[in-house]
């Protein structure tokens, strides 16, 4: 609690979650490398908790060249297979290989649009979508926008980019502002 305001309840489970919520979640970022990192981490979370992914974040950074898109896009099958023994990441084969696939899709979008960021933000004409939720129960798991972006990414060959994963990604990178009303981090834009 800060100045009578509260934190979004999902972030209260640990200090790690609080730090992520307070300093990162929902903040607009236009850096393709960071956007790719968040896309990767959100995909890795499928079926798991966000806490478990945050705890492995540094492992992911080390395993995937600190999310330098061109380096990940060039990773070999041998390098990806070796990551299946890496305890610092989720060792699911499909999730590991999806990182390279998605790097290639992100790279192609950046070539086509000038940046991955430009492609993402064109869906909202450069404006964040601000939710006006009072409780977590009101926050949707997906939206028309997340379904549209998911379809487009899948058409291009990306994986672990379903509409629920993409909605979480959009929240994480500030395209969707779903800090609850009354949250200490909420900034109406």
CSV table of C-alpha atoms in Angstrom, one decimal:
chain,number,residue,atom,x,y,z
A,1,UNK,CA,0.0,0.0,0.0
A,2,UNK,CA,1.3,3.5,-0.9
A,3,UNK,CA,-0.6,6.7,-0.2
A,4,UNK,CA,-3.8,4.8,0.3
A,5,UNK,CA,-3.5,3.0,-3.0
A,6,UNK,CA,-3.2,-0.7,-3.3
A,7,UNK,CA,-1.3,-3.0,-5.7
A,8,UNK,CA,-3.0,-5.3,-8.1
A,9,UNK,CA,-3.7,-8.5,-6.0
A,10,UNK,CA,-1.8,-10.9,-8.3
A,11,UNK,CA,1.4,-9.2,-7.5
A,12,UNK,CA,1.2,-9.6,-3.7
A,13,UNK,CA,2.3,-13.3,-3.7
A,14,UNK,CA,6.0,-12.5,-3.3
A,15,UNK,CA,8.6,-9.7,-3.4
A,16,UNK,CA,9.7,-10.8,-6.8
A,17,UNK,CA,6.2,-10.4,-8.2
A,18,UNK,CA,5.8,-7.0,-6.4
A,19,UNK,CA,9.0,-5.8,-7.9
A,20,UNK,CA,8.0,-6.9,-11.4
A,21,UNK,CA,4.5,-5.3,-11.0
A,22,UNK,CA,5.8,-2.1,-9.6
A,23,UNK,CA,8.7,-1.5,-12.0
A,24,UNK,CA,7.9,-3.3,-15.2
A,25,UNK,CA,4.4,-4.7,-15.8
A,26,UNK,CA,2.2,-2.5,-17.9
A,27,UNK,CA,4.9,0.0,-18.7
A,28,UNK,CA,5.1,0.9,-22.4
A,29,UNK,CA,8.4,-0.1,-24.0
A,30,UNK,CA,9.3,0.3,-27.6
A,31,UNK,CA,12.5,-1.8,-27.6
A,32,UNK,CA,12.2,-4.9,-29.9
A,33,UNK,CA,14.7,-6.9,-27.8
A,34,UNK,CA,12.6,-6.4,-24.6
A,35,UNK,CA,9.4,-7.1,-26.5
A,36,UNK,CA,10.9,-10.4,-27.8
A,37,UNK,CA,12.0,-11.3,-24.3
A,38,UNK,CA,8.5,-10.7,-23.0
A,39,UNK,CA,6.9,-12.7,-25.8
A,40,UNK,CA,9.3,-15.6,-25.0
A,41,UNK,CA,8.7,-15.5,-21.3
A,42,UNK,CA,4.9,-15.3,-21.7
A,43,UNK,CA,5.1,-18.3,-24.1
A,44,UNK,CA,7.2,-20.2,-21.6
A,45,UNK,CA,4.6,-19.6,-18.9
A,46,UNK,CA,1.9,-21.6,-20.7
A,47,UNK,CA,0.6,-24.0,-18.1
A,48,UNK,CA,2.9,-22.6,-15.4
A,49,UNK,CA,3.0,-19.7,-12.9
A,50,UNK,CA,4.5,-16.3,-13.8
A,51,UNK,CA,6.5,-16.6,-10.5
A,52,UNK,CA,8.2,-19.7,-11.9
A,53,UNK,CA,9.1,-17.9,-15.1
A,54,UNK,CA,10.4,-14.8,-13.3
A,55,UNK,CA,12.6,-17.0,-11.2
A,56,UNK,CA,14.2,-18.4,-14.3
A,57,UNK,CA,14.4,-15.1,-16.2
A,58,UNK,CA,18.2,-14.8,-16.0
A,59,UNK,CA,18.5,-18.4,-17.1
A,60,UNK,CA,16.5,-17.5,-20.2
A,61,UNK,CA,18.6,-14.5,-20.8
A,62,UNK,CA,21.8,-16.6,-20.7
A,63,UNK,CA,20.3,-19.4,-22.8
A,64,UNK,CA,18.9,-17.2,-25.5
A,65,UNK,CA,21.7,-14.6,-26.1
A,66,UNK,CA,20.0,-12.0,-23.9
A,67,UNK,CA,17.2,-12.1,-26.4
A,68,UNK,CA,19.2,-10.6,-29.3
A,69,UNK,CA,16.8,-11.5,-32.0
A,70,UNK,CA,19.2,-12.1,-34.8
A,71,UNK,CA,21.4,-14.4,-32.6
A,72,UNK,CA,18.4,-16.4,-31.5
A,73,UNK,CA,17.1,-16.7,-35.0
A,74,UNK,CA,20.4,-18.3,-36.0
A,75,UNK,CA,20.5,-20.9,-33.2
A,76,UNK,CA,21.1,-24.4,-34.5
A,77,UNK,CA,19.1,-27.5,-33.6
A,78,UNK,CA,22.2,-28.7,-31.7
A,79,UNK,CA,22.2,-25.6,-29.5
A,80,UNK,CA,18.5,-25.9,-28.9
A,81,UNK,CA,18.7,-29.6,-28.0
A,82,UNK,CA,21.5,-28.7,-25.5
A,83,UNK,CA,19.1,-26.4,-23.8
A,84,UNK,CA,16.9,-29.3,-22.9
A,85,UNK,CA,19.5,-30.1,-20.2
A,86,UNK,CA,19.6,-26.5,-18.9
A,87,UNK,CA,18.0,-26.3,-15.4
A,88,UNK,CA,17.8,-22.5,-15.7
A,89,UNK,CA,14.9,-22.6,-18.1
A,90,UNK,CA,11.7,-24.7,-18.7
A,91,UNK,CA,13.1,-27.6,-20.6
A,92,UNK,CA,10.0,-28.4,-22.7
A,93,UNK,CA,11.3,-29.2,-26.3
A,94,UNK,CA,8.4,-27.4,-28.0
A,95,UNK,CA,8.8,-24.3,-25.9
A,96,UNK,CA,12.6,-24.2,-26.5
A,97,UNK,CA,12.2,-24.5,-30.3
A,98,UNK,CA,9.4,-22.0,-30.3
A,99,UNK,CA,11.9,-19.3,-29.2
A,100,UNK,CA,13.9,-19.7,-32.4
A,101,UNK,CA,10.7,-19.8,-34.5
A,102,UNK,CA,9.4,-16.7,-32.9
A,103,UNK,CA,12.7,-14.9,-33.3
A,104,UNK,CA,12.5,-15.5,-37.0
A,105,UNK,CA,8.9,-14.2,-37.1
A,106,UNK,CA,9.8,-11.1,-35.1
A,107,UNK,CA,12.8,-10.5,-37.3
A,108,UNK,CA,10.7,-10.8,-40.5
A,109,UNK,CA,8.1,-8.4,-39.0
A,110,UNK,CA,10.9,-5.9,-38.1
A,111,UNK,CA,12.2,-6.0,-41.7
A,112,UNK,CA,8.8,-5.5,-43.1
A,113,UNK,CA,7.6,-2.8,-40.7
A,114,UNK,CA,10.9,-1.2,-39.5
A,115,UNK,CA,10.5,-2.8,-36.1
A,116,UNK,CA,8.5,-5.4,-34.3
A,117,UNK,CA,7.3,-2.6,-32.1
A,118,UNK,CA,5.8,-0.7,-35.1
A,119,UNK,CA,3.9,-3.8,-36.2
A,120,UNK,CA,2.5,-4.4,-32.7
A,121,UNK,CA,1.4,-0.8,-32.1
A,122,UNK,CA,-0.2,-0.4,-35.5
A,123,UNK,CA,-3.1,-2.5,-34.2
A,124,UNK,CA,-4.0,0.2,-31.7
A,125,UNK,CA,-2.8,3.2,-33.8
A,126,UNK,CA,-0.1,3.8,-31.3
A,127,UNK,CA,-2.4,4.2,-28.3
A,128,UNK,CA,-2.6,2.0,-25.3
A,129,UNK,CA,-5.9,0.3,-24.4
A,130,UNK,CA,-6.9,1.2,-20.9
A,131,UNK,CA,-9.0,-1.2,-18.9
A,132,UNK,CA,-11.2,0.2,-16.2
A,133,UNK,CA,-11.4,-2.8,-13.9
A,134,UNK,CA,-12.1,-2.6,-10.2
A,135,UNK,CA,-11.4,-6.3,-9.4
A,136,UNK,CA,-9.3,-9.1,-10.9
A,137,UNK,CA,-12.5,-11.0,-11.8
A,138,UNK,CA,-13.4,-8.3,-14.3
A,139,UNK,CA,-10.1,-8.5,-16.2
A,140,UNK,CA,-10.5,-10.6,-19.4
A,141,UNK,CA,-8.1,-13.5,-20.2
A,142,UNK,CA,-8.2,-12.5,-23.9
A,143,UNK,CA,-9.7,-9.9,-26.2
A,144,UNK,CA,-10.5,-9.3,-29.9
A,145,UNK,CA,-7.1,-7.6,-30.2
A,146,UNK,CA,-5.2,-10.6,-28.7
A,147,UNK,CA,-7.1,-13.0,-30.9
A,148,UNK,CA,-6.2,-10.9,-34.0
A,149,UNK,CA,-2.5,-10.6,-33.1
A,150,UNK,CA,-2.4,-14.3,-32.3
A,151,UNK,CA,-3.9,-15.3,-35.6
A,152,UNK,CA,-1.4,-13.0,-37.5
A,153,UNK,CA,1.6,-14.4,-35.6
A,154,UNK,CA,0.5,-18.0,-36.1
A,155,UNK,CA,0.0,-17.4,-39.9
A,156,UNK,CA,3.6,-16.3,-40.0
A,157,UNK,CA,4.8,-19.5,-38.2
A,158,UNK,CA,5.0,-18.4,-34.5
A,159,UNK,CA,4.0,-20.8,-31.8
A,160,UNK,CA,3.1,-20.4,-28.1
A,161,UNK,CA,1.2,-17.3,-29.1
A,162,UNK,CA,-2.4,-18.2,-28.4
A,163,UNK,CA,-4.9,-15.4,-27.6
A,164,UNK,CA,-4.5,-15.8,-23.8
A,165,UNK,CA,-0.7,-15.7,-24.0
A,166,UNK,CA,-0.8,-12.7,-26.3
A,167,UNK,CA,-3.2,-10.9,-24.0
A,168,UNK,CA,-0.8,-11.4,-21.1
A,169,UNK,CA,2.0,-10.2,-23.4
A,170,UNK,CA,0.1,-7.0,-24.3
A,171,UNK,CA,-0.5,-6.3,-20.6
A,172,UNK,CA,3.1,-6.9,-19.8
A,173,UNK,CA,4.4,-4.4,-22.4
A,174,UNK,CA,1.9,-1.7,-21.8
A,175,UNK,CA,-0.2,-2.0,-25.0
A,176,UNK,CA,-3.0,-2.9,-22.7
A,177,UNK,CA,-3.1,-1.1,-19.3
A,178,UNK,CA,-4.9,-3.5,-16.9
A,179,UNK,CA,-3.7,-2.1,-13.6
A,180,UNK,CA,-6.8,-2.1,-11.5
A,181,UNK,CA,-8.4,1.3,-10.7
A,182,UNK,CA,-6.8,2.3,-7.4
A,183,UNK,CA,-3.6,0.5,-8.1
A,184,UNK,CA,-0.5,2.4,-7.0
A,185,UNK,CA,1.0,1.9,-10.5
A,186,UNK,CA,-2.0,2.9,-12.5
A,187,UNK,CA,-1.5,5.8,-14.9
A,188,UNK,CA,-4.4,6.6,-17.1
A,189,UNK,CA,-3.1,7.6,-20.5
